[in-house]
Coordinates of C-alpha atoms in Angstrom, one line a residue:
Chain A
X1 CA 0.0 0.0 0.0
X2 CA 1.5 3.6 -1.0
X3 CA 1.0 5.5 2.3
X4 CA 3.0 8.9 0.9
X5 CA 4.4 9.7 -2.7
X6 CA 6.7 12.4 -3.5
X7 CA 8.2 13.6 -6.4
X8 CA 11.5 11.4 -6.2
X9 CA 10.4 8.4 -3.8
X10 CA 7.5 7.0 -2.3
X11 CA 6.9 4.9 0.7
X12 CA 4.8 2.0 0.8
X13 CA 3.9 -0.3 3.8
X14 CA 4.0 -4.0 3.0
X15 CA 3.4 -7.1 5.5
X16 CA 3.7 -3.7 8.4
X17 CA 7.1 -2.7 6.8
X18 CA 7.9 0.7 5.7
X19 CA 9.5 0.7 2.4
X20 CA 10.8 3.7 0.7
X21 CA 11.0 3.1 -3.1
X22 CA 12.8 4.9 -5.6
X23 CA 13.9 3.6 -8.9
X24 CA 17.0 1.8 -9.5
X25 CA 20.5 3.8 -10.0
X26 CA 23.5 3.1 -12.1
X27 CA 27.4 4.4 -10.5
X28 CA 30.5 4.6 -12.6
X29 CA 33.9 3.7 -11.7
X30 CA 35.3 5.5 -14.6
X31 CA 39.3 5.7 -15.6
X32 CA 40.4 8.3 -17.9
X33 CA 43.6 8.1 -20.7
X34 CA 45.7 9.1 -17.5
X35 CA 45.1 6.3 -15.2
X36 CA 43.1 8.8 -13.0
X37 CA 39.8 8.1 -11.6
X38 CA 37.5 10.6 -12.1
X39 CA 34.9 12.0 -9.1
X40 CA 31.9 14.4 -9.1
X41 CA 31.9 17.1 -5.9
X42 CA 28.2 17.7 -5.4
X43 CA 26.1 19.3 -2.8
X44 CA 23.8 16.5 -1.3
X45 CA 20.9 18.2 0.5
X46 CA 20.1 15.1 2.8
X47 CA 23.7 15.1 3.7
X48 CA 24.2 18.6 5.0
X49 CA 27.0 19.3 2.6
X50 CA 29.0 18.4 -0.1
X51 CA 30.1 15.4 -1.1
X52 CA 32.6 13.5 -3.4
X53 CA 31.0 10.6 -5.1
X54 CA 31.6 8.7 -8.6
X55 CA 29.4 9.4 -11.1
X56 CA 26.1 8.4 -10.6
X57 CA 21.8 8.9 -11.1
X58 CA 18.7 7.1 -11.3
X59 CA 17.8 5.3 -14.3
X60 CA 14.9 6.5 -16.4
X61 CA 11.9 4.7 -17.2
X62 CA 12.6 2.5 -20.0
X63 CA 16.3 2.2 -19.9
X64 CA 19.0 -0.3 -19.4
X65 CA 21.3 0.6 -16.7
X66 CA 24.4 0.6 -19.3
X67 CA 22.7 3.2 -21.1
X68 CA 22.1 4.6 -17.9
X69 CA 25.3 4.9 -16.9
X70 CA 26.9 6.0 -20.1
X71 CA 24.4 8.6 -20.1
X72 CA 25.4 9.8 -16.7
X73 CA 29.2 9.8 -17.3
X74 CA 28.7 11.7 -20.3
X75 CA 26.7 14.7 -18.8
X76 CA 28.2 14.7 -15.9
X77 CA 32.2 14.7 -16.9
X78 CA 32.3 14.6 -20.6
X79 CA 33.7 11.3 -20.8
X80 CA 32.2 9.0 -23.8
X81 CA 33.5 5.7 -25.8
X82 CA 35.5 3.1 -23.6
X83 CA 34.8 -0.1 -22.8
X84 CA 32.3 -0.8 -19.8
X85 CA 31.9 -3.7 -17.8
X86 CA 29.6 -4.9 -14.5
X87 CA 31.8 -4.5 -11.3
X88 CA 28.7 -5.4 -9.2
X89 CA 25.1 -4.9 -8.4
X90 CA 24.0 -3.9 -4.5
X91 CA 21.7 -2.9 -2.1
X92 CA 22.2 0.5 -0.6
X93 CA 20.1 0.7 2.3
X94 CA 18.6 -2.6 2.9
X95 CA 16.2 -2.1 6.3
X96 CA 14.7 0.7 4.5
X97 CA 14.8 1.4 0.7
X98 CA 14.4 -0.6 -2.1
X99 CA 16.8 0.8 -4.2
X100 CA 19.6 -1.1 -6.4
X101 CA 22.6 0.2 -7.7
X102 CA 24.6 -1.1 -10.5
X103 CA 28.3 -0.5 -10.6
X104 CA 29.9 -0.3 -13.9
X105 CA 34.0 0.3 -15.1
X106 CA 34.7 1.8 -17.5
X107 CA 38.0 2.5 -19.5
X108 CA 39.4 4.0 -22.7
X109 CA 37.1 6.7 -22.6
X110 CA 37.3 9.9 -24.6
X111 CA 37.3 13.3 -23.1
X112 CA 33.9 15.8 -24.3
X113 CA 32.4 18.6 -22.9
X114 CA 30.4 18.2 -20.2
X115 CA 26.5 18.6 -20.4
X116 CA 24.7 18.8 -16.7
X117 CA 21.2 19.4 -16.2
X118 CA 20.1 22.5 -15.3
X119 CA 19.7 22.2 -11.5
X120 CA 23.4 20.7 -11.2
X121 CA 26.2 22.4 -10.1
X122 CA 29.0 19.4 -10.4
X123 CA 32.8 19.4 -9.7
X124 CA 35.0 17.1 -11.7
X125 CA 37.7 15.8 -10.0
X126 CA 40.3 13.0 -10.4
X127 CA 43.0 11.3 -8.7
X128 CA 45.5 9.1 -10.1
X129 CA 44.9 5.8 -9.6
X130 CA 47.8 5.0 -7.4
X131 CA 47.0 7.6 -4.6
X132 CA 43.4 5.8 -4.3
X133 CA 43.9 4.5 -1.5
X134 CA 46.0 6.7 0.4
X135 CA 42.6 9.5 -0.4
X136 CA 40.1 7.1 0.3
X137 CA 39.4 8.6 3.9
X138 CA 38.2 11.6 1.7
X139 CA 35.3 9.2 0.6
X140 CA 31.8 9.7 3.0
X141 CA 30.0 7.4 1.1
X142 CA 29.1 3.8 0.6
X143 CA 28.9 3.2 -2.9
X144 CA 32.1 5.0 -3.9
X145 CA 34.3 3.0 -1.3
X146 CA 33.0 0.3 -2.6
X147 CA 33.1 0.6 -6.3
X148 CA 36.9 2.9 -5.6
X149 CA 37.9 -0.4 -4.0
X150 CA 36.4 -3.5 -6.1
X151 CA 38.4 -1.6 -9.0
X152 CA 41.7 -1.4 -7.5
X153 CA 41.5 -4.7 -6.3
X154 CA 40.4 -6.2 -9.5
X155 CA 43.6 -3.8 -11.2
X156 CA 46.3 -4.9 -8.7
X157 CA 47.1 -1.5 -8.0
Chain B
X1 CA 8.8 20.1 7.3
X2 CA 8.0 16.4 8.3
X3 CA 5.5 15.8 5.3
X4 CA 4.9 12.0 6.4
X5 CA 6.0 9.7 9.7
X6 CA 6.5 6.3 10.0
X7 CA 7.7 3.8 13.1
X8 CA 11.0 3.5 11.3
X9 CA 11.6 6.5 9.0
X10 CA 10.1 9.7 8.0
X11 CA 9.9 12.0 5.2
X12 CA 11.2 15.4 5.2
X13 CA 10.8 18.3 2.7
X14 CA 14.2 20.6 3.0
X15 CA 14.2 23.7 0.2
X16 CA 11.8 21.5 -2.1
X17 CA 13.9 18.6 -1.6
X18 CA 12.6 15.3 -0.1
X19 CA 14.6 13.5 2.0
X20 CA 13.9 9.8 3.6
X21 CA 15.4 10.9 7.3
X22 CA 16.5 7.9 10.0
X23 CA 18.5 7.3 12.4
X24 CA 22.1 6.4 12.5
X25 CA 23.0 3.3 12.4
X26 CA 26.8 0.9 12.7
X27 CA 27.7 -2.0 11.1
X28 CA 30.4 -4.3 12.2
X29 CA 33.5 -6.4 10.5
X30 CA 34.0 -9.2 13.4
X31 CA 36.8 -11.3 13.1
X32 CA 36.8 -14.5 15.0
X33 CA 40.0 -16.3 16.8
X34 CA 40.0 -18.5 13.9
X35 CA 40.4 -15.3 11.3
X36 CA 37.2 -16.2 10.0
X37 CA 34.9 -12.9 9.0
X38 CA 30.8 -13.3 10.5
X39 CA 28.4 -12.4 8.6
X40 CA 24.5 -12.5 9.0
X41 CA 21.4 -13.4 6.4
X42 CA 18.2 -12.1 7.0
X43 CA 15.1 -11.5 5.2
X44 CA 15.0 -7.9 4.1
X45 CA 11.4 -7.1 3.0
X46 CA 12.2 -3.9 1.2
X47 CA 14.6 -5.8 -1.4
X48 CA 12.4 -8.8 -1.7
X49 CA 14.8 -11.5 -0.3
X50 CA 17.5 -12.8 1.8
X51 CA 20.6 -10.9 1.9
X52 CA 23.9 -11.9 3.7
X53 CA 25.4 -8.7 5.7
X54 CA 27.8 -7.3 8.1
X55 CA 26.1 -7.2 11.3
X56 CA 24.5 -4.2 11.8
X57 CA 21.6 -2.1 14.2
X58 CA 20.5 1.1 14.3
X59 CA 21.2 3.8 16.9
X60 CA 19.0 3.7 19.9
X61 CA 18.2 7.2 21.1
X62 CA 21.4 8.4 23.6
X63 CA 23.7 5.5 22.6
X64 CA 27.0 6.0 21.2
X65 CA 27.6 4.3 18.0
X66 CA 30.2 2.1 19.8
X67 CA 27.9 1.1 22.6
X68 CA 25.5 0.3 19.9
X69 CA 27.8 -2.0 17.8
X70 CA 28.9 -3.6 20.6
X71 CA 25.2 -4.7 21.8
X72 CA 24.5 -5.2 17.9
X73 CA 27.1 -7.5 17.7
X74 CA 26.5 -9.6 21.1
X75 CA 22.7 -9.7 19.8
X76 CA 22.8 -10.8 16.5
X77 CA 26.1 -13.8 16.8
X78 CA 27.4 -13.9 20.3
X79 CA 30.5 -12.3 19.9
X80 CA 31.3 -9.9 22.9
X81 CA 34.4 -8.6 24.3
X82 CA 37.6 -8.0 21.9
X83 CA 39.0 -4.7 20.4
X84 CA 37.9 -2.4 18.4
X85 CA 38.3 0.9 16.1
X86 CA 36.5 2.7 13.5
X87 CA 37.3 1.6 9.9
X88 CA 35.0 4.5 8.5
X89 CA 31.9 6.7 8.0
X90 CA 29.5 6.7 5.8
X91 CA 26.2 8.0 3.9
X92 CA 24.6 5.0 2.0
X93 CA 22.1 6.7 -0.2
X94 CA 23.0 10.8 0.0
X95 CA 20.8 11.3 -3.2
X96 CA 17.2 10.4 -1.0
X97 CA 18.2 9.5 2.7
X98 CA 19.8 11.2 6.0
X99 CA 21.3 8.0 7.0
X100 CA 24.8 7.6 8.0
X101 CA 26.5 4.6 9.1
X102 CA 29.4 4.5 11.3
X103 CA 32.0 0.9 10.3
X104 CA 34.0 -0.4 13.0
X105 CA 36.1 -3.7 12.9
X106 CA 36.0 -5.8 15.9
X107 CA 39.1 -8.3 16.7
X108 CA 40.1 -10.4 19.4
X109 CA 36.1 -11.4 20.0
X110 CA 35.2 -14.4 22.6
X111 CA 32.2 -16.3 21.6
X112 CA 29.0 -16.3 23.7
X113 CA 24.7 -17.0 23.2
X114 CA 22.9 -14.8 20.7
X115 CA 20.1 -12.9 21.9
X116 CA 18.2 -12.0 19.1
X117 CA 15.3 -9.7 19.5
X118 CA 12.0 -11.3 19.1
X119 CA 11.3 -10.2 15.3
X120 CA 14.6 -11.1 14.0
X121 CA 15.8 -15.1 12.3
X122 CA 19.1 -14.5 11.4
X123 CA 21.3 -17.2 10.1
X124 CA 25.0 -16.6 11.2
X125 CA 27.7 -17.4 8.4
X126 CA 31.3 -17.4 9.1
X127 CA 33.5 -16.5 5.9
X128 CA 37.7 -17.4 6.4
X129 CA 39.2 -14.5 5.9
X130 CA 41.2 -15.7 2.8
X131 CA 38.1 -16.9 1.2
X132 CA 36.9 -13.3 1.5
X133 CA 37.9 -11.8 -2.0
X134 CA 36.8 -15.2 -3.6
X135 CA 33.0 -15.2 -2.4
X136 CA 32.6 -11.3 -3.0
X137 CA 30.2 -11.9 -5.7
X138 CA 27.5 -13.3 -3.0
X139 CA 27.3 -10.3 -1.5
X140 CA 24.6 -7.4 -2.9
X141 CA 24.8 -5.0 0.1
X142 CA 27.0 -1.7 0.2
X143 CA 28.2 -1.6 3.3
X144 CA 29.4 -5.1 3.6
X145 CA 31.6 -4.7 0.2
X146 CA 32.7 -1.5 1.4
X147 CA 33.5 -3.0 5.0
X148 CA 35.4 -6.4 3.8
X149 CA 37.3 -4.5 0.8
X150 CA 38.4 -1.8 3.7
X151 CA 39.4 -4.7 6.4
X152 CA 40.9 -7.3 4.1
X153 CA 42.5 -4.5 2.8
X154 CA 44.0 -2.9 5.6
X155 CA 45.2 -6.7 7.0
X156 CA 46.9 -7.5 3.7
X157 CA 45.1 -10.4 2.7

């Protein structure tokens, strides 16, 4: 039963849970020519502050999470082509939300311009791939530690 | 303004932005004295299955989030005494929710009787710590990639 719907999420109550529901979201673990990773520095409302994340946004209705993502990179840091593969799928709030994201790589990419949406105000960032891990205390959230570390694991770096 | 309240969660409009606002909450990587990694699978309504996790509990009003891992921990496996530190902090969804989650590791443990609240059938798993990168793929929740890649990673296995 939908008990409150808003404009991003709604929350329903199933069996006596309380569910908030959103639609499913894509993040990017994204490498450029340099062997830099590339982050977005965004303000995040429900977070007080600002935040460095990887790429990232909800899929639209009727797409496929690659094109998705792709999408997202492309608007948000200019970065097209490359080769993309699944990292992982996941959970992000489990007692509470039913929202999935799925964690791409990609690499090879060509630089563009970028192209945000109006109501964005984005900071591209990146780090070389071999000061990762000596930055990732930077990192405040869960799906950029995760997807920053599945990818240097998987590269050996 | 509170726009809608639930027993778990409410909903908050900030500046025309919704946001899905709950409490704190910790999660736990608990190594046994056999270097074996615990882990918990529970039935999580809002994704529709079972899902194998980090232990983990939200913050009771006036508890620190160490006092509440440590009870978290007890509750859910048994495990009680040891040592412990904070591997990180984290938001888990900072696009919808105000929902931080505080990591610590937890070594040295001595093994005891769960005491599981009355609503919760949890099914303890214990993981060896070098099987840990291998079975990766099982797991679909954020925080518990984030928390083994972190630990494994700091203990060099």
């Amino acid at each position: 039963m939908k008990v409150w719907e808003g404009k991003r999420f709604s929350v329903l109550v199933e069996n006596g849970i309380e569910i908030a529901d959103s639609p499913g979201a894509v993040a990017i673990v994204a490498v450029d020519a340099a062997d830099r990773v590339v982050l977005v520095r965004q303000g995040r409302p429900a977070t007080g502050g600002e935040l460095l994340e990887i790429p990232a946004g909800l899929i639209d209705p009727g797409e496929e999470p690659l094109g998705t993502a792709r999408r997202e990179l492309r608007e948000e840091t200019g970065l097209r082509g490359g080769s993309w593969r699944e990292l992982a799928s996941f959970w992000v709030s489990p007692g509470f939300m039913r929202h999935r994201v799925t964690l791409f790589a990609a690499e090879g990419l060509e630089e563009g311009v970028p192209e945000p949406e109006e109501h964005e105000e984005l900071e591209v960032v990146r780090w070389p791939l071999d000061e990762v891990e000596a930055r990732l205390p930077q990192i405040e959230d869960a799906k950029t530690l995760a997807g920053l570390l599945l990818y240097v694991r998987a590269r050996g770096v």
